[in-house]
Amino acid sequence: MKLIFLGPPGAGKGTQAEKLSKELAIPHISTGDIFRENIKNQTELGVKAKSFIDQGLLVPDEVTNNMVKNRLNKEDCSNGYILDGYPRTVNQADFLSVIQDIDKVINFTLSDEQIIKRISGRRTCKKCGAIFHIMWKKPKKQGICDNCGSQLVQRSDEMPETVKKRLDVYNQQTSPLINYYKKKDLLVNVDASPSIDEIFNNVLDFIKN
Ligand code: AMP
């Protein structure tokens, strides 16, 4: 099954995609994670993407489209995948429609206020990437990763000002995709405010029907 997870930053797409990826045994492809991995390894792609990401802006379509095309050509995508954070512009969606047939688009909905609260409280492990939250998923020891004992930091694109910028970008460039996929009769809306398990059950219901 070829799925797209759409929705604003902080809606929990990544958490849900990870769970669903295990349930359906298909890869979870997060363009944000691929960029971050490339930045960490200081690849050419990482260098190109970093300044955009740090400012809360989108990486140019051409760079992103190429990266996704290469990823989807890999063997593990032959039975399907979950795209998390792609497409994010109409241009990307048009590009994807030429190379792939998508089965369903799940649109996670959440208010701007909740988004800002969620993202600006996130803390990420510098070493293993595990994610915590200062209110809802506190580490056992403040500022220290439960998994590997390394320091937890606030990602530069998760500072309140950058989150606001990312939301503006989402509203201007990505939200038109809601209508785009509605018109193609592929879209289902899922409320992203209940518990992780409740949201997951709703996602499963939509996918099975
Ligand atoms: P995410 O973790 O999905 O919120 O992505 C983090 C950042 O990576 C975004 O704010 C963008 O700068 C960049 N990014 C991720 N996916 C895309 C995409 N499909 N198009 C352009 N930029 C992207």
Short mmCIF file of C-alpha atoms and ligand atoms in Angstrom, two decimals:
data_model
loop_
_atom_site.label_atom_id
_atom_site.label_comp_id
_atom_site.label_asym_id
_atom_site.label_seq_id
_atom_site.Cartn_x
_atom_site.Cartn_y
_atom_site.Cartn_z
CA MET A 1 0.00 0.00 0.00
CA LYS A 2 1.36 3.40 -1.02
CA LEU A 3 0.44 6.01 1.54
CA ILE A 4 1.04 9.72 2.09
CA PHE A 5 0.87 11.24 5.56
CA LEU A 6 -0.09 14.89 5.26
CA GLY A 7 -0.47 17.47 8.01
CA PRO A 8 1.27 20.33 9.78
CA PRO A 9 4.59 19.91 11.57
CA GLY A 10 4.01 18.55 15.08
CA ALA A 11 0.83 16.67 14.21
CA GLY A 12 2.52 13.37 15.07
CA LYS A 13 2.85 12.04 11.51
CA GLY A 14 6.26 10.56 12.29
CA THR A 15 5.08 8.67 15.38
CA GLN A 16 2.08 7.25 13.52
CA ALA A 17 4.13 6.42 10.43
CA GLU A 18 6.61 4.52 12.55
CA LYS A 19 3.87 2.41 14.17
CA LEU A 20 2.10 1.76 10.87
CA SER A 21 5.34 0.87 9.16
CA LYS A 22 5.81 -1.98 11.68
CA GLU A 23 2.17 -3.07 11.42
CA LEU A 24 2.16 -3.24 7.59
CA ALA A 25 5.85 -4.13 7.16
CA ILE A 26 6.48 -1.33 4.67
CA PRO A 27 9.15 1.39 4.96
CA HIS A 28 8.55 4.73 6.65
CA ILE A 29 10.12 7.39 4.46
CA SER A 30 10.55 10.73 6.21
CA THR A 31 12.14 13.37 4.00
CA GLY A 32 12.97 15.42 7.13
CA ASP A 33 14.87 12.42 8.59
CA ILE A 34 16.74 11.85 5.33
CA PHE A 35 17.79 15.51 5.26
CA ARG A 36 18.88 15.44 8.91
CA GLU A 37 20.90 12.26 8.34
CA ASN A 38 22.63 13.94 5.39
CA ILE A 39 23.34 17.08 7.43
CA LYS A 40 24.85 14.95 10.20
CA ASN A 41 27.08 13.16 7.69
CA GLN A 42 27.92 16.44 5.93
CA THR A 43 27.04 15.10 2.48
CA GLU A 44 26.57 17.36 -0.53
CA LEU A 45 22.79 17.00 -0.14
CA GLY A 46 23.06 17.86 3.56
CA VAL A 47 25.06 21.01 2.83
CA LYS A 48 22.45 22.09 0.23
CA ALA A 49 19.53 21.48 2.61
CA LYS A 50 20.88 22.83 5.91
CA SER A 51 20.38 26.58 5.47
CA PHE A 52 16.76 26.11 4.31
CA ILE A 53 15.93 23.76 7.18
CA ASP A 54 17.51 26.02 9.81
CA GLN A 55 15.35 28.91 8.63
CA GLY A 56 12.15 26.82 8.64
CA LEU A 57 11.97 27.05 4.83
CA LEU A 58 11.38 24.22 2.37
CA VAL A 59 14.33 22.67 0.58
CA PRO A 60 13.93 23.45 -3.17
CA ASP A 61 11.60 21.07 -5.03
CA GLU A 62 14.21 19.89 -7.50
CA VAL A 63 16.56 18.70 -4.75
CA THR A 64 13.74 17.06 -2.77
CA ASN A 65 12.06 15.41 -5.78
CA ASN A 66 15.32 13.82 -6.90
CA MET A 67 16.06 12.52 -3.44
CA VAL A 68 12.58 10.96 -3.11
CA LYS A 69 12.70 9.41 -6.59
CA ASN A 70 15.97 7.67 -5.70
CA ARG A 71 14.56 6.43 -2.40
CA LEU A 72 11.34 5.07 -3.96
CA ASN A 73 13.35 3.14 -6.55
CA LYS A 74 14.90 1.01 -3.81
CA GLU A 75 13.86 -2.62 -3.51
CA ASP A 76 12.17 -2.26 -0.09
CA CYS A 77 9.52 0.06 -1.59
CA SER A 78 8.16 -2.54 -4.00
CA ASN A 79 5.26 -3.52 -1.67
CA GLY A 80 4.45 0.02 -0.68
CA TYR A 81 5.62 2.71 1.74
CA ILE A 82 4.52 5.56 3.95
CA LEU A 83 5.65 8.99 2.81
CA ASP A 84 5.94 11.29 5.81
CA GLY A 85 6.56 14.96 5.00
CA TYR A 86 6.46 14.55 1.22
CA PRO A 87 4.95 15.98 -0.93
CA ARG A 88 4.88 19.45 0.62
CA THR A 89 4.15 21.55 -2.48
CA VAL A 90 1.84 21.17 -5.49
CA ASN A 91 4.92 20.89 -7.67
CA GLN A 92 6.15 17.91 -5.60
CA ALA A 93 2.68 16.29 -5.74
CA ASP A 94 2.60 16.66 -9.53
CA PHE A 95 6.08 15.15 -9.77
CA LEU A 96 5.04 12.21 -7.56
CA SER A 97 1.87 11.56 -9.56
CA VAL A 98 3.97 10.97 -12.68
CA ILE A 99 6.23 8.37 -11.05
CA GLN A 100 3.86 6.61 -8.58
CA ASP A 101 0.20 5.64 -8.01
CA ILE A 102 -0.77 6.57 -4.47
CA ASP A 103 -3.51 4.55 -2.72
CA LYS A 104 -4.47 6.88 0.14
CA VAL A 105 -3.59 10.19 1.75
CA ILE A 106 -4.12 10.55 5.50
CA ASN A 107 -4.44 14.17 6.55
CA PHE A 108 -3.68 14.74 10.26
CA THR A 109 -5.45 17.81 11.64
CA LEU A 110 -4.38 19.94 14.64
CA SER A 111 -4.80 23.59 15.68
CA ASP A 112 -1.88 26.06 15.37
CA GLU A 113 -1.90 26.57 19.14
CA GLN A 114 -1.48 22.85 19.86
CA ILE A 115 1.23 22.58 17.22
CA ILE A 116 3.37 25.29 18.81
CA LYS A 117 2.97 23.72 22.28
CA ARG A 118 3.92 20.29 20.97
CA ILE A 119 6.95 21.25 18.91
CA SER A 120 8.58 23.80 21.15
CA GLY A 121 8.53 21.28 24.05
CA ARG A 122 10.35 18.60 22.09
CA ARG A 123 13.89 17.58 23.00
CA THR A 124 15.99 15.30 20.80
CA CYS A 125 18.97 13.13 21.71
CA LYS A 126 22.12 14.48 20.06
CA LYS A 127 23.44 10.97 19.55
CA CYS A 128 20.63 8.47 18.88
CA GLY A 129 17.85 10.85 17.76
CA ALA A 130 15.29 9.66 20.36
CA ILE A 131 12.57 12.25 20.95
CA PHE A 132 11.21 13.37 24.34
CA HIS A 133 8.83 16.13 25.44
CA ILE A 134 9.21 18.43 28.45
CA MET A 135 5.52 17.94 29.35
CA TRP A 136 4.28 14.68 27.86
CA LYS A 137 7.28 12.39 27.53
CA LYS A 138 9.78 13.48 30.13
CA PRO A 139 13.14 11.71 30.24
CA LYS A 140 13.92 9.99 33.57
CA LYS A 141 16.75 12.47 34.14
CA GLN A 142 16.23 16.03 32.89
CA GLY A 143 18.19 16.78 29.72
CA ILE A 144 19.55 13.22 29.39
CA CYS A 145 18.47 10.53 26.92
CA ASP A 146 16.87 7.44 28.55
CA ASN A 147 18.20 5.21 25.77
CA CYS A 148 21.87 6.14 25.48
CA GLY A 149 22.65 8.68 28.24
CA SER A 150 23.62 11.46 25.81
CA GLN A 151 22.55 15.08 26.03
CA LEU A 152 19.07 16.14 24.88
CA VAL A 153 18.89 19.32 22.81
CA GLN A 154 16.24 21.49 21.19
CA ARG A 155 16.51 21.18 17.41
CA SER A 156 17.27 24.55 15.81
CA ASP A 157 14.10 24.28 13.71
CA GLU A 158 12.05 23.61 16.85
CA MET A 159 12.67 27.00 18.48
CA PRO A 160 9.36 28.96 18.79
CA GLU A 161 10.23 31.53 16.07
CA THR A 162 11.20 28.86 13.56
CA VAL A 163 8.09 26.83 14.38
CA LYS A 164 5.95 29.88 13.52
CA LYS A 165 7.81 30.21 10.22
CA ARG A 166 7.30 26.50 9.47
CA LEU A 167 3.58 26.91 10.14
CA ASP A 168 3.37 29.86 7.73
CA VAL A 169 5.18 27.80 5.13
CA TYR A 170 2.79 24.89 5.77
CA ASN A 171 -0.30 27.08 5.45
CA GLN A 172 0.92 28.74 2.25
CA GLN A 173 2.67 25.94 0.39
CA THR A 174 1.48 22.59 1.78
CA SER A 175 -2.15 23.06 2.81
CA PRO A 176 -3.30 23.40 -0.86
CA LEU A 177 -2.52 19.68 -1.09
CA ILE A 178 -5.59 18.95 1.05
CA ASN A 179 -7.88 20.03 -1.81
CA TYR A 180 -5.52 18.56 -4.39
CA TYR A 181 -5.97 15.06 -2.94
CA LYS A 182 -9.63 15.60 -2.03
CA LYS A 183 -10.33 16.21 -5.72
CA LYS A 184 -8.54 12.95 -6.56
CA ASP A 185 -10.74 11.23 -3.95
CA LEU A 186 -7.72 9.97 -2.03
CA LEU A 187 -7.97 12.03 1.16
CA VAL A 188 -9.14 11.02 4.64
CA ASN A 189 -8.94 13.36 7.65
CA VAL A 190 -7.75 12.11 11.04
CA ASP A 191 -7.99 14.22 14.20
CA ALA A 192 -4.44 14.39 15.59
CA SER A 193 -5.41 15.57 19.09
CA PRO A 194 -6.32 12.32 20.95
CA SER A 195 -3.83 9.78 22.35
CA ILE A 196 -1.27 8.09 20.11
CA ASP A 197 -3.12 4.75 20.35
CA GLU A 198 -6.51 6.26 19.60
CA ILE A 199 -5.17 8.05 16.53
CA PHE A 200 -3.48 4.84 15.42
CA ASN A 201 -6.73 2.85 15.66
CA ASN A 202 -8.49 5.49 13.56
CA VAL A 203 -5.70 5.34 10.98
CA LEU A 204 -5.99 1.53 10.83
CA ASP A 205 -9.77 1.77 10.35
CA PHE A 206 -9.33 4.11 7.39
CA ILE A 207 -6.68 1.97 5.80
CA LYS A 208 -8.62 -1.25 6.10
CA ASN A 209 -11.79 0.24 4.60
P1 AMP B 1 10.11 17.50 9.03
O1 AMP B 1 10.95 16.73 9.99
O2 AMP B 1 9.30 16.63 8.11
O3 AMP B 1 9.26 18.56 9.68
O4 AMP B 1 11.12 18.28 8.06
C1 AMP B 1 12.08 19.17 8.58
C2 AMP B 1 12.50 20.15 7.50
O5 AMP B 1 13.05 19.45 6.38
C3 AMP B 1 11.37 20.98 6.91
O6 AMP B 1 11.04 22.11 7.72
C4 AMP B 1 11.96 21.38 5.56
O7 AMP B 1 12.92 22.40 5.72
C5 AMP B 1 12.71 20.11 5.16
N1 AMP B 1 11.81 19.21 4.38
C6 AMP B 1 11.30 18.02 4.76
N2 AMP B 1 10.52 17.50 3.81
C7 AMP B 1 10.51 18.39 2.80
C8 AMP B 1 9.87 18.46 1.53
N3 AMP B 1 9.03 17.49 1.12
N4 AMP B 1 10.11 19.53 0.75
C9 AMP B 1 10.94 20.50 1.12
N5 AMP B 1 11.57 20.54 2.32
C10 AMP B 1 11.36 19.49 3.15
#
